[in-house]
């Protein structure tokens, strides 16, 4: 099935190339009568926007969202909500140097092999710009979830080998939105040095979803972890995901890992709020691994569309660390899944 | 959408409770004219079957697969293939002691909260027994993939804190199917001690998919990693997944992590065979984290369906280490996704 | 997408060839806690069963339904319900005479062109026998709908050129289940004469769905008429469908066709209970056109799988009039759609 | 599932209210490398546009289509194609008189019952204007089908009780696009008289799809007739559909209705090109019944949103006969289904 649509009940369809005329999203299945807070949606987009932080790229599209349908007198109609962001910065020539060359770590090679087309304008659909549509849709999902008392927050748990300890208490502070700000100076220094080296960094994002009722998740193939993993792994640069203790749980005995239950609830949350693929009423907790940004100005070996070997240096506007801008994207994809499962569960009046 | 169906093109629907009359799967979308090697399908089921290894549970259902439809004169007809396994071992009384009590780490609590029903017969759909249907369907997928030169192999990469080093060279050896057998004695001893402690173990499974052409994966939401993550995270006990270097890639610079390209192909495979969600022709590599088996005979605190606090000891037939039997399940889910993406790609004559 | 699955919320997957080992259906998305009246389900199957009426074929499979999963202590569990009917009458040799020859009016030719396989055993999936699975699933849907006060009834509105006038007051009387029995003698005589001529008959089935609340149907592509048309047109031999006045409405002025509204409700029901694709609270009314049964013993011109011209006489057990046995099938497909739309609507707590 | 998306392989998602900011469609699954003839797409929209014929409404939005994504250097990229039509005529006040009143024969009442919202701006999503998105998407489908030698044509077979005899030889002539122009004067006179009476007319549209290969259609639930019926019945005002001889076939003997087969092909096409739900290589033929336009200026009884009885006269711009503008919509929905089935079939390299 063509795969620019996500979700079964609250279902989004995104479109748009990074340097095309516009990008956007159609939201289908949004309940009617929801107060449509466009300012909030724009504020979420601003979190993702390049140049939103002084560590981001210098590119600045403004990313002004426009509503084409689905909203009447500031409330949702239950009809498809069309949100569009026109691209007012289409400097394709920035990319012309790499016109026929495949950037290592990018989708240039695989898209060319799949579609036989080389859209050299900044990666087309594979560009991170596509995620703006997800953030816009996720913001609408968050507006609906708020009425259910459900909230989603993501923060940075690690940057390269700098692990950030401490409990998860959002909201987190600018400019890095790390879970505790202890290491911010260290990280900002690392970012500066990395820039100088014409290199880039990765890290781990942690996300918590609070207020989720027990009972969400559809056995056996649409378990809550499975759908969230699908959603989050569909974000470019994510190479791994784990729930609760995740990989660390493999090093424990069952007696250490099991969450015992008391009249007051679970005595621990090693499971990350999900048992047998169904939410148990505890906080949903997961972490996503972001590989270092593939766009680097260092010389790299590659080939062109004719198979000739080349050397490439990716000049231009690139984040050495994508994590900060990735936070609203991770939150958006999580919100979409939780709302989708909530509506699914409603079918049975649960 | 109800979630006992998986896949868009090669699409399976599973059914059956662990202690019901039968379990099984309907495969829809299988090409016609495929040689239907029932012996191979049975052999795959035997790999998953309890009692298949001396470290497994003592339960033994035989798991004899029967074909009800879709095959004529030993070839697939292009019509739905119905595979059924009748349960010839339904000792519900084994479970009667835990009739109204929620087993920690199990789905008992969440299923009860979701459906308002307590099927105390060994977990019903949430039982690992459900995965036999997946293995049967996956075996059919592997038969089709074989004609495309694609093969899928999984092995054990770690058990508790015993990491298994070494390259991945299947097939692996009984009884543990570890990637290198160096640590087998150590692991078998650990298993014995864990049994005595009435405890259980987890670990990490690694899976490689070879022979995959470039171009599989559907941007932007059905990226190859996203679909495989969805498939594998839908297996009970899996709490994390990572592709290529995965979480380790977050600790590298972009210049270290990027796979450079030469005329002969990629110079490394840190990406695990997938770029921008599309296969690049290299081996697909991922690892899945299995939490320790939740069923343990140690005393644990829990509550019953009336919310009264109880202590529980899960007596009976349980694997201290599920990993060995999980290998064919991981392979099956992977094969289903790759075949699904292959058929998807065929639509455009690629 | 493979097409042996129907429905989004109450979703069925059918399998089985007419002369294979068994046919059956998996029902996914059935609410939990529904009283599972197996006797009722069997009684619905008996209505469709060949030999159920003295005008039917002489073949008699008994069609005994077995429940393999999804039901515990006589209530649905919310897990997939597997219903299987084993074929205890597989006289393939009845069909061997037509082994390589395409029967006019049948799917033999098109299946061969599509799948490259000739399952000569009575049509395989294209046989009317496949509809038994639909009837079984529809019976479960009716059990759920009953709790909502919704019922579905079909009767015969015409046979060849014998139109049956009169209001629609189910239940209708054996053996023909015509809307009024006035013409039964005439029709039974026609059937006898047609048998003698080695020929067959068609006719029109009318179906009414009562108790449907206003608001069911999903704009814009899953309008209630669109889904019911999809469901009913998927029954073999159906070549047309119309709602309310249907084709007759094209001969009226808008002022004659519009249903005016009063405080007490609509003043007429020319629309057949659906406006803009959404139910309006009136009775849903539609009619389906069944072509005459293609299996006739008269000599017909055709070709074989090698393209050689042949003459064929289809000897054996065939209904000259399929309509009576088609009634439960039409009801089943209608019930599936209405329940599906009902669950869909529930998502929004409507 | 939310229902503003149609199709599995060539999949469209439409959005937009009749008097909102814009309407449009996202096309997902279009092959890459297709020459994107925007002039042709605009010409198809012009066929549907109000005021396109002197018998249409006076409203004139121009309906200028804009491409926001999916096309690069005039060829499709294989990414989602976003087509938008901005509404430059939003005279809501035209409708203010009927603000709280339900128009008989319209979806006003049912939408209000379903969504609890009254978008009085000309019917919102239930307006015929929504079909412009379908025509735009259908035009793209036709561009792809042209490369396969498949074409779709619709003409008017009857207006009220004026039946138009004669063979189907497109293209048909303006202004009525009847199958034969014999009765055009008679029909134009009828339209004039009907306007004077403040009334409206319905009729029957016939559609032929030529060049379709044998083998399209997916048993058992997505038979070609079932999908086309779904597609066409989802067009507002359509109340019935029939294939080949359709309802007339019910009045024949099987020996009269069966299409016999010779070495040269079928000796007749009573089946309308489909057997057992699969295309047989003959022309696909169907007819759709359009009820008379519900918008009439005559006084009608109705109620308002508070249940109070009212009289209504629908003043404004309305077609007494919608059929001419409906032709491209019927063609579009047919083209979408045939292309979807074609891509589906490709999966198996057929």
mmCIF file of C-alpha atoms in Angstrom, chain C residues 1-6 8-9 11-14 102-107 109-111 113-115 125-126 130 134 158-163 190 193-194 197-204 213-223 225-227 229-231 233-236 238-247 249-264 266-267 270-281 287-296 298-303 307-310 333 336 340-341 344-345 347-348 350, chain D residues 1-6 8-9 11-14 102-107 109-111 113-115 125-126 130 134 158-163 190 193-194 197-204 213-223 225-227 229-231 233-236 238-247 249-264 266-267 270-281 287-296 298-303 307-310 333 336 340-341 344-345 347-348 350:
data_model
loop_
_atom_site.group_PDB
_atom_site.id
_atom_site.type_symbol
_atom_site.label_atom_id
_atom_site.label_comp_id
_atom_site.label_asym_id
_atom_site.label_seq_id
_atom_site.Cartn_x
_atom_site.Cartn_y
_atom_site.Cartn_z
ATOM 1 C CA UNK C 1 -4.679 -5.492 -1.369
ATOM 2 C CA UNK C 2 -5.565 -9.154 -1.178
ATOM 3 C CA UNK C 3 -9.309 -9.324 -1.160
ATOM 4 C CA UNK C 4 -10.500 -12.183 0.972
ATOM 5 C CA UNK C 5 -10.919 -9.762 3.855
ATOM 6 C CA UNK C 6 -13.947 -7.488 4.156
ATOM 7 C CA UNK C 8 -12.694 -2.289 8.654
ATOM 8 C CA UNK C 9 -13.991 -2.706 12.189
ATOM 9 C CA UNK C 11 -13.677 -7.597 9.695
ATOM 10 C CA UNK C 12 -13.987 -11.009 8.130
ATOM 11 C CA UNK C 13 -11.476 -13.122 6.228
ATOM 12 C CA UNK C 14 -12.832 -16.125 4.340
ATOM 13 C CA UNK C 102 -14.498 -23.115 -19.608
ATOM 14 C CA UNK C 103 -18.172 -23.016 -18.595
ATOM 15 C CA UNK C 104 -19.948 -20.017 -20.207
ATOM 16 C CA UNK C 105 -21.157 -17.489 -17.651
ATOM 17 C CA UNK C 106 -18.733 -18.893 -15.061
ATOM 18 C CA UNK C 107 -15.415 -17.612 -13.737
ATOM 19 C CA UNK C 109 -12.036 -18.528 -17.997
ATOM 20 C CA UNK C 110 -11.190 -15.427 -15.970
ATOM 21 C CA UNK C 111 -9.602 -17.339 -13.063
ATOM 22 C CA UNK C 113 -6.396 -15.985 -17.179
ATOM 23 C CA UNK C 114 -5.632 -14.426 -13.801
ATOM 24 C CA UNK C 115 -3.947 -17.245 -11.907
ATOM 25 C CA UNK C 125 -13.232 -19.970 -4.772
ATOM 26 C CA UNK C 126 -15.647 -18.776 -7.443
ATOM 27 C CA UNK C 130 -17.826 -19.703 -0.690
ATOM 28 C CA UNK C 134 -20.243 -15.059 4.558
ATOM 29 C CA UNK C 158 -39.307 -10.931 -8.912
ATOM 30 C CA UNK C 159 -38.513 -14.157 -10.761
ATOM 31 C CA UNK C 160 -37.846 -13.771 -14.496
ATOM 32 C CA UNK C 161 -40.731 -11.552 -15.655
ATOM 33 C CA UNK C 162 -43.023 -12.371 -12.751
ATOM 34 C CA UNK C 163 -43.061 -9.248 -10.585
ATOM 35 C CA UNK C 190 -42.018 -21.958 -14.164
ATOM 36 C CA UNK C 193 -40.688 -26.128 -16.869
ATOM 37 C CA UNK C 194 -37.264 -24.485 -16.805
ATOM 38 C CA UNK C 197 -35.780 -27.216 -20.672
ATOM 39 C CA UNK C 198 -32.379 -27.723 -18.999
ATOM 40 C CA UNK C 199 -32.360 -23.979 -18.445
ATOM 41 C CA UNK C 200 -32.172 -21.570 -15.500
ATOM 42 C CA UNK C 201 -33.781 -18.434 -14.036
ATOM 43 C CA UNK C 202 -32.815 -15.156 -12.419
ATOM 44 C CA UNK C 203 -34.662 -12.520 -10.461
ATOM 45 C CA UNK C 204 -34.569 -9.638 -8.031
ATOM 46 C CA UNK C 213 -29.993 4.939 13.699
ATOM 47 C CA UNK C 214 -29.364 8.171 11.793
ATOM 48 C CA UNK C 215 -25.715 8.988 11.211
ATOM 49 C CA UNK C 216 -24.196 5.778 9.809
ATOM 50 C CA UNK C 217 -22.028 6.036 6.691
ATOM 51 C CA UNK C 218 -18.650 7.684 6.147
ATOM 52 C CA UNK C 219 -18.324 10.537 3.696
ATOM 53 C CA UNK C 220 -17.151 10.756 1.050
ATOM 54 C CA UNK C 221 -16.046 7.359 -0.283
ATOM 55 C CA UNK C 222 -17.629 5.009 2.225
ATOM 56 C CA UNK C 223 -21.167 6.254 1.908
ATOM 57 C CA UNK C 225 -24.902 2.944 -0.326
ATOM 58 C CA UNK C 226 -21.331 2.581 -1.566
ATOM 59 C CA UNK C 227 -20.369 0.033 1.099
ATOM 60 C CA UNK C 229 -23.215 -1.928 -3.019
ATOM 61 C CA UNK C 230 -19.619 -3.134 -2.630
ATOM 62 C CA UNK C 231 -20.736 -5.900 -0.276
ATOM 63 C CA UNK C 233 -22.058 -6.749 -5.742
ATOM 64 C CA UNK C 234 -19.310 -9.025 -4.400
ATOM 65 C CA UNK C 235 -21.844 -11.878 -4.338
ATOM 66 C CA UNK C 236 -21.501 -13.999 -7.477
ATOM 67 C CA UNK C 238 -25.370 -10.124 -8.757
ATOM 68 C CA UNK C 239 -25.274 -7.729 -11.736
ATOM 69 C CA UNK C 240 -27.028 -4.672 -10.330
ATOM 70 C CA UNK C 241 -28.202 -2.910 -7.182
ATOM 71 C CA UNK C 242 -30.474 0.054 -6.480
ATOM 72 C CA UNK C 243 -31.503 1.926 -3.332
ATOM 73 C CA UNK C 244 -34.967 3.297 -2.570
ATOM 74 C CA UNK C 245 -36.655 4.086 -5.877
ATOM 75 C CA UNK C 246 -33.329 3.479 -7.604
ATOM 76 C CA UNK C 247 -33.547 3.514 -11.397
ATOM 77 C CA UNK C 249 -36.251 7.758 -9.442
ATOM 78 C CA UNK C 250 -34.595 8.889 -12.676
ATOM 79 C CA UNK C 251 -38.059 9.130 -14.255
ATOM 80 C CA UNK C 252 -39.426 11.521 -11.612
ATOM 81 C CA UNK C 253 -39.139 15.258 -11.063
ATOM 82 C CA UNK C 254 -37.128 16.384 -8.048
ATOM 83 C CA UNK C 255 -40.368 17.613 -6.469
ATOM 84 C CA UNK C 256 -41.756 14.072 -6.727
ATOM 85 C CA UNK C 257 -38.597 12.283 -5.584
ATOM 86 C CA UNK C 258 -37.498 14.422 -2.628
ATOM 87 C CA UNK C 259 -38.578 13.096 0.764
ATOM 88 C CA UNK C 260 -40.082 16.040 2.633
ATOM 89 C CA UNK C 261 -39.568 16.250 6.384
ATOM 90 C CA UNK C 262 -42.013 16.858 9.231
ATOM 91 C CA UNK C 263 -41.669 16.996 12.990
ATOM 92 C CA UNK C 264 -42.637 13.293 13.018
ATOM 93 C CA UNK C 266 -39.733 11.907 6.745
ATOM 94 C CA UNK C 267 -43.029 11.976 4.819
ATOM 95 C CA UNK C 270 -37.871 7.305 -1.812
ATOM 96 C CA UNK C 271 -34.224 7.624 -0.767
ATOM 97 C CA UNK C 272 -34.217 4.183 0.831
ATOM 98 C CA UNK C 273 -33.066 5.473 4.206
ATOM 99 C CA UNK C 274 -29.849 7.128 3.051
ATOM 100 C CA UNK C 275 -29.119 10.805 2.256
ATOM 101 C CA UNK C 276 -25.670 11.988 1.175
ATOM 102 C CA UNK C 277 -24.426 8.511 2.013
ATOM 103 C CA UNK C 278 -25.505 8.745 5.654
ATOM 104 C CA UNK C 279 -28.457 6.890 7.156
ATOM 105 C CA UNK C 280 -31.404 9.143 8.018
ATOM 106 C CA UNK C 281 -33.169 6.868 10.511
ATOM 107 C CA UNK C 287 -32.817 -4.417 -4.499
ATOM 108 C CA UNK C 288 -30.206 -6.669 -6.102
ATOM 109 C CA UNK C 289 -30.414 -8.192 -9.601
ATOM 110 C CA UNK C 290 -29.373 -11.839 -9.868
ATOM 111 C CA UNK C 291 -28.603 -13.080 -13.381
ATOM 112 C CA UNK C 292 -29.940 -16.558 -14.257
ATOM 113 C CA UNK C 293 -27.715 -19.365 -12.932
ATOM 114 C CA UNK C 294 -25.007 -19.938 -15.566
ATOM 115 C CA UNK C 295 -24.876 -23.708 -14.999
ATOM 116 C CA UNK C 296 -27.257 -25.234 -17.539
ATOM 117 C CA UNK C 298 -28.097 -27.310 -22.560
ATOM 118 C CA UNK C 299 -25.403 -27.572 -25.174
ATOM 119 C CA UNK C 300 -23.262 -24.384 -25.268
ATOM 120 C CA UNK C 301 -20.292 -23.266 -27.350
ATOM 121 C CA UNK C 302 -17.044 -22.674 -25.519
ATOM 122 C CA UNK C 303 -13.286 -23.295 -25.637
ATOM 123 C CA UNK C 307 -8.155 -22.454 -27.031
ATOM 124 C CA UNK C 308 -9.857 -25.318 -28.912
ATOM 125 C CA UNK C 309 -13.584 -24.840 -29.544
ATOM 126 C CA UNK C 310 -15.824 -27.300 -27.674
ATOM 127 C CA UNK C 333 -23.426 -8.937 3.596
ATOM 128 C CA UNK C 336 -21.681 -6.909 8.019
ATOM 129 C CA UNK C 340 -19.051 -2.107 10.563
ATOM 130 C CA UNK C 341 -20.483 1.407 10.202
ATOM 131 C CA UNK C 344 -17.033 3.127 13.124
ATOM 132 C CA UNK C 345 -19.487 5.677 14.443
ATOM 133 C CA UNK C 347 -15.332 5.741 17.790
ATOM 134 C CA UNK C 348 -16.586 9.267 18.237
ATOM 135 C CA UNK C 350 -21.893 9.176 18.751
ATOM 136 C CA UNK D 1 -11.674 3.783 8.836
ATOM 137 C CA UNK D 2 -11.952 7.434 7.915
ATOM 138 C CA UNK D 3 -13.300 7.553 4.412
ATOM 139 C CA UNK D 4 -11.816 10.417 2.488
ATOM 140 C CA UNK D 5 -9.250 8.024 1.055
ATOM 141 C CA UNK D 6 -10.052 5.696 -1.836
ATOM 142 C CA UNK D 8 -5.315 0.579 -2.282
ATOM 143 C CA UNK D 9 -2.529 1.014 -4.816
ATOM 144 C CA UNK D 11 -4.817 5.879 -3.656
ATOM 145 C CA UNK D 12 -6.447 9.265 -3.399
ATOM 146 C CA UNK D 13 -7.314 11.410 -0.375
ATOM 147 C CA UNK D 14 -9.627 14.352 -0.955
ATOM 148 C CA UNK D 102 -32.598 21.042 6.305
ATOM 149 C CA UNK D 103 -33.019 20.903 2.529
ATOM 150 C CA UNK D 104 -35.130 17.861 1.517
ATOM 151 C CA UNK D 105 -33.139 15.331 -0.520
ATOM 152 C CA UNK D 106 -29.863 16.819 0.727
ATOM 153 C CA UNK D 107 -27.379 15.596 3.330
ATOM 154 C CA UNK D 109 -30.107 16.511 8.063
ATOM 155 C CA UNK D 110 -27.850 13.452 8.117
ATOM 156 C CA UNK D 111 -24.608 15.426 8.472
ATOM 157 C CA UNK D 113 -27.204 14.065 13.015
ATOM 158 C CA UNK D 114 -23.765 12.567 12.479
ATOM 159 C CA UNK D 115 -21.425 15.425 13.323
ATOM 160 C CA UNK D 125 -18.292 18.117 1.998
ATOM 161 C CA UNK D 126 -21.655 16.838 0.769
ATOM 162 C CA UNK D 130 -16.209 17.793 -3.781
ATOM 163 C CA UNK D 134 -12.152 13.174 -7.922
ATOM 164 C CA UNK D 158 -31.663 8.580 -20.554
ATOM 165 C CA UNK D 159 -33.132 11.807 -19.157
ATOM 166 C CA UNK D 160 -36.331 11.387 -17.166
ATOM 167 C CA UNK D 161 -38.435 9.092 -19.370
ATOM 168 C CA UNK D 162 -36.619 9.925 -22.588
ATOM 169 C CA UNK D 163 -34.554 6.817 -23.391
ATOM 170 C CA UNK D 190 -37.712 19.478 -21.235
ATOM 171 C CA UNK D 193 -39.822 23.658 -19.062
ATOM 172 C CA UNK D 194 -38.468 22.067 -15.888
ATOM 173 C CA UNK D 197 -41.557 24.764 -13.110
ATOM 174 C CA UNK D 198 -38.756 25.353 -10.573
ATOM 175 C CA UNK D 199 -38.167 21.608 -10.707
ATOM 176 C CA UNK D 200 -35.303 19.251 -11.605
ATOM 177 C CA UNK D 201 -34.499 16.118 -13.599
ATOM 178 C CA UNK D 202 -32.569 12.853 -13.265
ATOM 179 C CA UNK D 203 -31.388 10.235 -15.703
ATOM 180 C CA UNK D 204 -29.045 7.376 -16.470
ATOM 181 C CA UNK D 213 -6.928 -6.903 -20.141
ATOM 182 C CA UNK D 214 -8.429 -10.132 -18.809
ATOM 183 C CA UNK D 215 -7.596 -10.895 -15.190
ATOM 184 C CA UNK D 216 -8.376 -7.680 -13.298
ATOM 185 C CA UNK D 217 -10.469 -7.934 -10.130
ATOM 186 C CA UNK D 218 -9.682 -9.513 -6.781
ATOM 187 C CA UNK D 219 -11.792 -12.407 -5.518
ATOM 188 C CA UNK D 220 -13.798 -12.625 -3.448
ATOM 189 C CA UNK D 221 -14.685 -9.242 -1.959
ATOM 190 C CA UNK D 222 -12.990 -6.882 -4.384
ATOM 191 C CA UNK D 223 -14.581 -8.183 -7.547
ATOM 192 C CA UNK D 225 -18.101 -4.971 -10.220
ATOM 193 C CA UNK D 226 -17.925 -4.559 -6.453
ATOM 194 C CA UNK D 227 -15.144 -1.969 -6.582
ATOM 195 C CA UNK D 229 -20.049 -0.091 -7.706
ATOM 196 C CA UNK D 230 -18.373 1.172 -4.529
ATOM 197 C CA UNK D 231 -16.656 3.936 -6.477
ATOM 198 C CA UNK D 233 -22.235 4.719 -5.691
ATOM 199 C CA UNK D 234 -20.007 7.045 -3.645
ATOM 200 C CA UNK D 235 -20.938 9.860 -6.048
ATOM 201 C CA UNK D 236 -23.766 11.948 -4.607
ATOM 202 C CA UNK D 238 -26.322 7.998 -7.668
ATOM 203 C CA UNK D 239 -29.011 5.573 -6.455
ATOM 204 C CA UNK D 240 -28.302 2.502 -8.563
ATOM 205 C CA UNK D 241 -25.799 0.764 -10.797
ATOM 206 C CA UNK D 242 -25.934 -2.239 -13.146
ATOM 207 C CA UNK D 243 -23.372 -4.096 -15.241
ATOM 208 C CA UNK D 244 -23.914 -5.531 -18.725
ATOM 209 C CA UNK D 245 -27.596 -6.377 -19.072
ATOM 210 C CA UNK D 246 -27.974 -5.729 -15.351
ATOM 211 C CA UNK D 247 -31.576 -5.811 -14.128
ATOM 212 C CA UNK D 249 -30.701 -10.065 -17.339
ATOM 213 C CA UNK D 250 -33.069 -11.206 -14.569
ATOM 214 C CA UNK D 251 -35.815 -11.520 -17.186
ATOM 215 C CA UNK D 252 -33.831 -13.922 -19.414
ATOM 216 C CA UNK D 253 -33.163 -17.646 -19.326
ATOM 217 C CA UNK D 254 -29.595 -18.695 -18.551
ATOM 218 C CA UNK D 255 -29.294 -19.969 -22.104
ATOM 219 C CA UNK D 256 -30.121 -16.456 -23.343
ATOM 220 C CA UNK D 257 -27.909 -14.596 -20.879
ATOM 221 C CA UNK D 258 -24.716 -16.677 -20.920
ATOM 222 C CA UNK D 259 -22.012 -15.354 -23.215
ATOM 223 C CA UNK D 260 -20.779 -18.299 -25.260
ATOM 224 C CA UNK D 261 -17.098 -18.462 -26.170
ATOM 225 C CA UNK D 262 -15.361 -19.090 -29.505
ATOM 226 C CA UNK D 263 -11.733 -19.151 -30.575
ATOM 227 C CA UNK D 264 -12.150 -15.489 -31.516
ATOM 228 C CA UNK D 266 -16.905 -14.117 -26.510
ATOM 229 C CA UNK D 267 -19.912 -14.251 -28.851
ATOM 230 C CA UNK D 270 -24.219 -9.558 -21.671
ATOM 231 C CA UNK D 271 -21.883 -9.814 -18.669
ATOM 232 C CA UNK D 272 -20.458 -6.341 -19.285
ATOM 233 C CA UNK D 273 -16.890 -7.592 -19.461
ATOM 234 C CA UNK D 274 -16.730 -9.207 -16.023
ATOM 235 C CA UNK D 275 -17.128 -12.865 -14.997
ATOM 236 C CA UNK D 276 -16.830 -13.997 -11.398
ATOM 237 C CA UNK D 277 -15.643 -10.499 -10.576
ATOM 238 C CA UNK D 278 -12.669 -10.711 -12.940
ATOM 239 C CA UNK D 279 -12.410 -8.889 -16.250
ATOM 240 C CA UNK D 280 -12.669 -11.181 -19.295
ATOM 241 C CA UNK D 281 -11.046 -8.910 -21.880
ATOM 242 C CA UNK D 287 -25.045 2.226 -16.118
ATOM 243 C CA UNK D 288 -25.603 4.500 -13.119
ATOM 244 C CA UNK D 289 -28.947 5.978 -12.016
ATOM 245 C CA UNK D 290 -28.863 9.643 -10.991
ATOM 246 C CA UNK D 291 -31.855 10.868 -8.998
ATOM 247 C CA UNK D 292 -33.231 14.298 -9.953
ATOM 248 C CA UNK D 293 -31.232 17.166 -8.408
ATOM 249 C CA UNK D 294 -32.677 17.736 -4.912
ATOM 250 C CA UNK D 295 -32.176 21.515 -5.043
ATOM 251 C CA UNK D 296 -35.475 22.971 -6.337
ATOM 252 C CA UNK D 298 -40.473 24.964 -5.274
ATOM 253 C CA UNK D 299 -41.900 25.246 -1.798
ATOM 254 C CA UNK D 300 -41.137 22.101 0.254
ATOM 255 C CA UNK D 301 -41.941 21.006 3.799
ATOM 256 C CA UNK D 302 -39.012 20.480 6.140
ATOM 257 C CA UNK D 303 -37.745 21.155 9.682
ATOM 258 C CA UNK D 307 -37.122 20.395 14.969
ATOM 259 C CA UNK D 308 -39.546 23.178 14.077
ATOM 260 C CA UNK D 309 -41.506 22.659 10.843
ATOM 261 C CA UNK D 310 -40.667 25.112 8.065
ATOM 262 C CA UNK D 333 -14.121 6.973 -10.438
ATOM 263 C CA UNK D 336 -9.327 5.042 -10.448
ATOM 264 C CA UNK D 340 -5.900 0.306 -8.887
ATOM 265 C CA UNK D 341 -6.717 -3.241 -10.052
ATOM 266 C CA UNK D 344 -2.684 -4.863 -7.913
ATOM 267 C CA UNK D 345 -2.332 -7.437 -10.655
ATOM 268 C CA UNK D 347 2.328 -7.390 -8.018
ATOM 269 C CA UNK D 348 2.325 -10.926 -9.318
ATOM 270 C CA UNK D 350 0.843 -10.948 -14.454
#
